[in-house]
Amino acid sequence: MSDYKYKRVLLKLSGEALMGSNDFGIDPTVPEKIAGYIEPAYKANVQIAIVVGGGNIFRGLSGAAAGMDRAQGDNMGMLATVINSLALQDTFERNGMQSRVMSAIEMHQVSETYIRRRAIRHLEKKRITIFAAGTGNPYFTTDTAAALRACEIGAEVLMKATKVDGIYDADPVTHPDAKKYDTITYTDVLMRGLQVMDGTATALCQDNHMPIMVFNLNGRDSFERALRGESVGTTVVDE
Ligand code: UDP
């Protein structure tokens, strides 16, 4: 444990990451891989909270674009995150890692209800604690839920797993000479409209001095290296 820089972190996973090579839903090999990436830190008693998105199943905005009531679509999106959270919990526990799902929308037959102090207790007991159903409110995203929960539980860093390995000054796919930042300020992210997290999530982190680390979870030890404080990805910080 001593060589880990962080003792309590919140990991944000997108729903789409769970699709793997599928077009929809969950590729069961992906949660298995995620469990493998997390296991060494879990065993070393790092306190790990997770927020997972729902974009692999449903997004309220897509529903609204097709004529659906936005709030109704968002409620569906939040329920999608519960499905993903239960899938992760199942995988963690099959791999011998204690885990709890806490939902922002009450559904006590399938998960606990989110209570901040109880969440902290789970983390202290080293249970991987998965926050489901976003913020419990329509018109928000799971990035904002991740920012909110990270602040509430006193996480030292919000670790946002993305397809790319950090924040670049241009799209690295179309601009091979794009430069990756080691650190960048919240203000730069917001002013330049960089697609790190949505504006609400970034502003919430800025107001509460919550560092956002953008990194690529794929790769056997990138989560571990990030936890050890190595320069993996890009960290969004104060001025
Ligand atoms: N959502 C919501 N309130 C929240 C979090 C999520 O209404 O606090 C809904 C919203 O419709 C969103 C969907 O849940 O599109 C899935 O979350 P998100 O799009 O953030 O998932 P990701 O892009 O990370 O897969």
Coordinates of C-alpha atoms and ligand atoms in Angstrom, one line a residue:
M1 CA 0.0 0.0 0.0
S2 CA 2.8 2.4 0.9
D3 CA 3.9 2.9 -2.7
Y4 CA 0.5 4.0 -3.8
K5 CA 0.0 7.7 -4.0
Y6 CA -3.8 7.5 -3.7
K7 CA -5.7 5.8 -0.9
R8 CA -9.3 6.6 -2.1
V9 CA -10.2 7.1 -5.7
L10 CA -13.2 7.3 -7.9
L11 CA -13.0 5.5 -11.3
K12 CA -15.4 6.6 -14.0
L13 CA -16.0 4.1 -16.7
S14 CA -18.1 4.8 -19.8
G15 CA -21.0 2.5 -20.6
E16 CA -19.7 2.2 -24.1
A17 CA -16.4 0.7 -22.8
L18 CA -18.4 -2.3 -21.6
M19 CA -19.6 -3.1 -25.2
G20 CA -16.1 -4.3 -26.2
S21 CA -16.4 -5.3 -29.9
N22 CA -20.2 -5.6 -29.7
D23 CA -22.6 -2.9 -31.0
F24 CA -24.8 -2.8 -27.9
G25 CA -24.9 -4.1 -24.3
I26 CA -22.2 -5.8 -22.4
D27 CA -19.4 -8.0 -23.7
P28 CA -18.7 -10.2 -20.6
T29 CA -15.0 -10.3 -21.3
V30 CA -14.8 -6.5 -20.7
P31 CA -15.9 -6.5 -17.0
E32 CA -13.4 -9.5 -16.5
K33 CA -10.6 -7.4 -17.9
I34 CA -11.6 -4.4 -15.7
A35 CA -11.6 -6.7 -12.7
G36 CA -8.1 -7.8 -13.6
Y37 CA -6.8 -4.2 -13.9
I38 CA -8.3 -3.3 -10.5
E39 CA -7.4 -6.4 -8.6
P40 CA -3.8 -5.5 -7.5
A41 CA -4.9 -2.2 -6.1
Y42 CA -7.9 -3.8 -4.4
K43 CA -5.6 -6.4 -2.8
A44 CA -3.3 -3.5 -1.7
N45 CA -6.3 -2.0 0.1
V46 CA -6.7 1.1 -2.1
Q47 CA -10.3 2.3 -1.6
I48 CA -12.0 2.1 -5.0
A49 CA -15.4 3.7 -5.9
I50 CA -16.8 3.4 -9.4
V51 CA -19.3 5.2 -11.5
V52 CA -20.3 3.6 -14.8
G53 CA -22.2 5.2 -17.6
G54 CA -25.1 3.7 -19.5
G55 CA -24.4 4.7 -23.1
N56 CA -24.0 1.1 -24.2
I57 CA -27.7 0.6 -23.5
F58 CA -29.6 3.9 -23.6
R59 CA -29.0 7.6 -23.6
G60 CA -31.7 10.1 -22.8
L61 CA -30.5 12.5 -25.5
S62 CA -30.8 9.8 -28.2
G63 CA -34.4 9.1 -27.0
A64 CA -35.2 12.8 -27.1
A65 CA -33.8 13.1 -30.6
A66 CA -36.2 10.4 -31.6
G67 CA -39.2 12.3 -30.1
M68 CA -39.2 10.9 -26.6
D69 CA -39.7 13.0 -23.6
R70 CA -36.2 14.0 -22.4
A71 CA -36.8 13.3 -18.7
Q72 CA -38.3 9.9 -19.4
G73 CA -35.4 9.0 -21.7
D74 CA -33.0 10.1 -19.0
N75 CA -34.7 7.9 -16.4
M76 CA -34.2 5.0 -18.8
G77 CA -30.5 6.0 -19.2
M78 CA -30.1 6.0 -15.4
L79 CA -31.7 2.5 -15.2
A80 CA -29.2 1.4 -17.9
T81 CA -26.3 2.4 -15.5
V82 CA -27.8 0.1 -12.9
I83 CA -27.6 -2.9 -15.3
N84 CA -23.9 -2.1 -15.9
S85 CA -23.3 -1.6 -12.2
L86 CA -24.8 -5.0 -11.4
A87 CA -22.7 -6.6 -14.2
L88 CA -19.5 -5.2 -12.7
Q89 CA -20.5 -6.2 -9.2
D90 CA -21.1 -9.8 -10.3
T91 CA -17.7 -9.9 -12.0
F92 CA -15.8 -8.5 -9.1
E93 CA -17.4 -10.9 -6.7
R94 CA -16.8 -13.9 -8.9
N95 CA -13.2 -12.8 -8.9
G96 CA -13.1 -12.7 -5.1
M97 CA -13.4 -8.9 -4.7
Q98 CA -16.1 -7.6 -2.3
S99 CA -18.4 -5.1 -3.9
R100 CA -21.5 -3.1 -3.2
V101 CA -23.9 -1.3 -5.6
M102 CA -25.5 1.9 -4.2
S103 CA -28.2 3.4 -6.4
A104 CA -29.3 7.0 -6.5
I105 CA -32.8 5.7 -7.4
E106 CA -34.3 3.4 -4.7
M107 CA -34.6 -0.2 -5.8
H108 CA -33.8 -2.1 -2.7
Q109 CA -34.5 -5.5 -4.2
V110 CA -31.5 -5.2 -6.4
S111 CA -29.2 -2.7 -4.7
E112 CA -28.6 -0.5 -1.7
T113 CA -29.8 3.0 -1.8
Y114 CA -27.0 5.6 -1.9
I115 CA -26.3 7.0 1.5
R116 CA -23.1 9.0 1.7
R117 CA -21.9 7.9 5.1
R118 CA -22.7 4.3 4.4
A119 CA -20.7 4.5 1.1
I120 CA -17.7 5.8 3.0
R121 CA -18.1 2.9 5.5
H122 CA -18.1 0.4 2.6
L123 CA -14.9 2.0 1.2
E124 CA -13.2 1.8 4.6
K125 CA -14.1 -1.9 4.6
K126 CA -12.4 -2.1 1.2
R127 CA -15.5 -3.0 -0.7
I128 CA -15.4 -1.8 -4.3
T129 CA -18.4 0.6 -4.1
I130 CA -20.3 1.2 -7.4
F131 CA -22.6 4.2 -7.6
A132 CA -25.5 3.4 -9.9
A133 CA -28.3 5.5 -11.4
G134 CA -26.2 8.6 -12.0
T135 CA -27.2 11.5 -9.8
G136 CA -30.8 10.3 -9.7
N137 CA -31.9 13.3 -11.7
P138 CA -32.6 13.7 -15.4
Y139 CA -30.6 16.3 -17.4
F140 CA -27.4 15.2 -15.9
T141 CA -24.7 12.8 -17.1
T142 CA -22.7 10.1 -15.3
D143 CA -19.6 12.3 -15.6
T144 CA -21.4 14.7 -13.3
A145 CA -22.5 11.9 -11.1
A146 CA -18.8 10.8 -10.9
A147 CA -17.7 14.4 -10.0
L148 CA -20.4 14.7 -7.4
R149 CA -19.7 11.3 -5.7
A150 CA -15.9 11.9 -5.8
C151 CA -16.4 15.1 -3.9
E152 CA -18.9 13.6 -1.5
I153 CA -16.8 10.6 -0.5
G154 CA -13.6 12.7 -0.3
A155 CA -11.8 10.9 -3.2
E156 CA -8.3 12.2 -3.8
V157 CA -8.8 12.0 -7.6
L158 CA -11.4 11.3 -10.2
M159 CA -9.9 8.9 -12.6
K160 CA -11.7 9.1 -16.0
A161 CA -11.0 6.1 -18.2
T162 CA -11.2 7.0 -21.9
K163 CA -10.3 5.5 -25.3
V164 CA -7.3 7.8 -25.6
D165 CA -4.5 8.0 -23.1
G166 CA -4.9 11.6 -22.1
I167 CA -5.8 15.1 -23.3
Y168 CA -4.2 16.4 -26.6
D169 CA -4.1 19.8 -28.3
A170 CA -5.8 18.1 -31.3
D171 CA -7.5 14.8 -32.1
P172 CA -4.6 12.3 -32.0
V173 CA -6.5 10.1 -34.4
T174 CA -6.6 12.7 -37.2
H175 CA -3.5 14.6 -36.1
P176 CA -0.6 12.2 -35.6
D177 CA 1.6 15.1 -34.4
A178 CA -0.9 16.2 -31.7
K179 CA 0.8 17.0 -28.3
K180 CA -0.4 15.3 -25.1
Y181 CA -0.6 17.4 -21.9
D182 CA 0.7 16.1 -18.6
T183 CA -1.4 18.6 -16.8
I184 CA -4.0 21.2 -17.9
T185 CA -6.2 23.6 -15.9
Y186 CA -9.9 23.4 -15.6
T187 CA -10.2 26.8 -17.1
D188 CA -8.3 25.7 -20.2
V189 CA -10.5 22.7 -20.5
L190 CA -13.7 24.8 -20.2
M191 CA -12.6 27.8 -22.3
R192 CA -11.3 25.6 -25.1
G193 CA -14.2 23.2 -25.1
L194 CA -12.0 20.2 -24.7
Q195 CA -14.0 17.0 -24.5
V196 CA -12.8 15.8 -21.2
M197 CA -16.0 15.7 -19.2
D198 CA -19.1 17.8 -19.7
G199 CA -19.0 21.4 -18.5
T200 CA -21.1 20.7 -15.4
A201 CA -18.8 17.9 -14.2
T202 CA -15.7 19.9 -14.9
A203 CA -17.0 23.0 -13.1
L204 CA -18.0 20.9 -10.1
C205 CA -14.5 19.5 -9.9
Q206 CA -13.0 23.0 -10.4
D207 CA -15.1 24.4 -7.6
N208 CA -14.1 21.6 -5.2
H209 CA -10.4 21.3 -6.3
M210 CA -11.0 17.7 -7.4
P211 CA -8.2 16.6 -9.8
I212 CA -9.5 14.8 -12.9
M213 CA -7.0 12.2 -14.3
V214 CA -7.8 11.2 -17.9
F215 CA -6.2 8.0 -18.8
N216 CA -6.6 4.7 -20.8
L217 CA -7.5 1.8 -18.5
N218 CA -6.6 -0.8 -21.1
G219 CA -3.1 -2.1 -20.6
R220 CA -2.4 -4.4 -17.7
D221 CA -0.9 -1.9 -15.3
S222 CA -2.0 1.6 -16.3
F223 CA -4.5 1.9 -13.4
E224 CA -1.8 0.7 -11.0
R225 CA 0.8 3.1 -12.4
A226 CA -1.7 6.0 -12.2
L227 CA -2.4 5.1 -8.6
R228 CA 1.4 5.1 -7.9
G229 CA 1.5 8.7 -9.2
E230 CA 3.3 7.9 -12.4
S231 CA 2.6 10.2 -15.3
V232 CA -0.1 8.2 -17.0
G233 CA -2.5 10.3 -19.1
T234 CA -3.4 14.0 -18.3
T235 CA -4.4 15.5 -15.0
V236 CA -6.7 18.5 -14.8
V237 CA -5.8 20.8 -11.9
D238 CA -6.2 24.3 -10.6
E239 CA -4.2 27.2 -12.1
Ligands
UDP1 N1 -28.5 10.1 -16.8 C1 -29.3 11.0 -16.1 N2 -28.9 11.6 -15.0 C2 -27.7 11.3 -14.4 C3 -26.8 10.4 -15.1 C4 -27.2 9.8 -16.3 O1 -30.4 11.3 -16.6 O2 -27.3 11.8 -13.3 C5 -28.9 9.4 -18.0 C6 -28.7 10.2 -19.3 O3 -29.8 10.0 -20.1 C7 -27.5 9.6 -19.9 C8 -27.7 8.2 -19.5 O4 -28.2 8.2 -18.2 O5 -27.4 9.8 -21.3 C9 -26.4 7.3 -19.5 O6 -25.3 8.0 -18.9 P1 -24.1 8.6 -19.8 O7 -24.6 9.1 -21.1 O8 -23.4 9.6 -18.9 O9 -23.2 7.3 -20.0 P2 -21.8 7.1 -20.7 O10 -21.7 8.2 -21.8 O11 -20.7 7.3 -19.6 O12 -21.8 5.7 -21.1

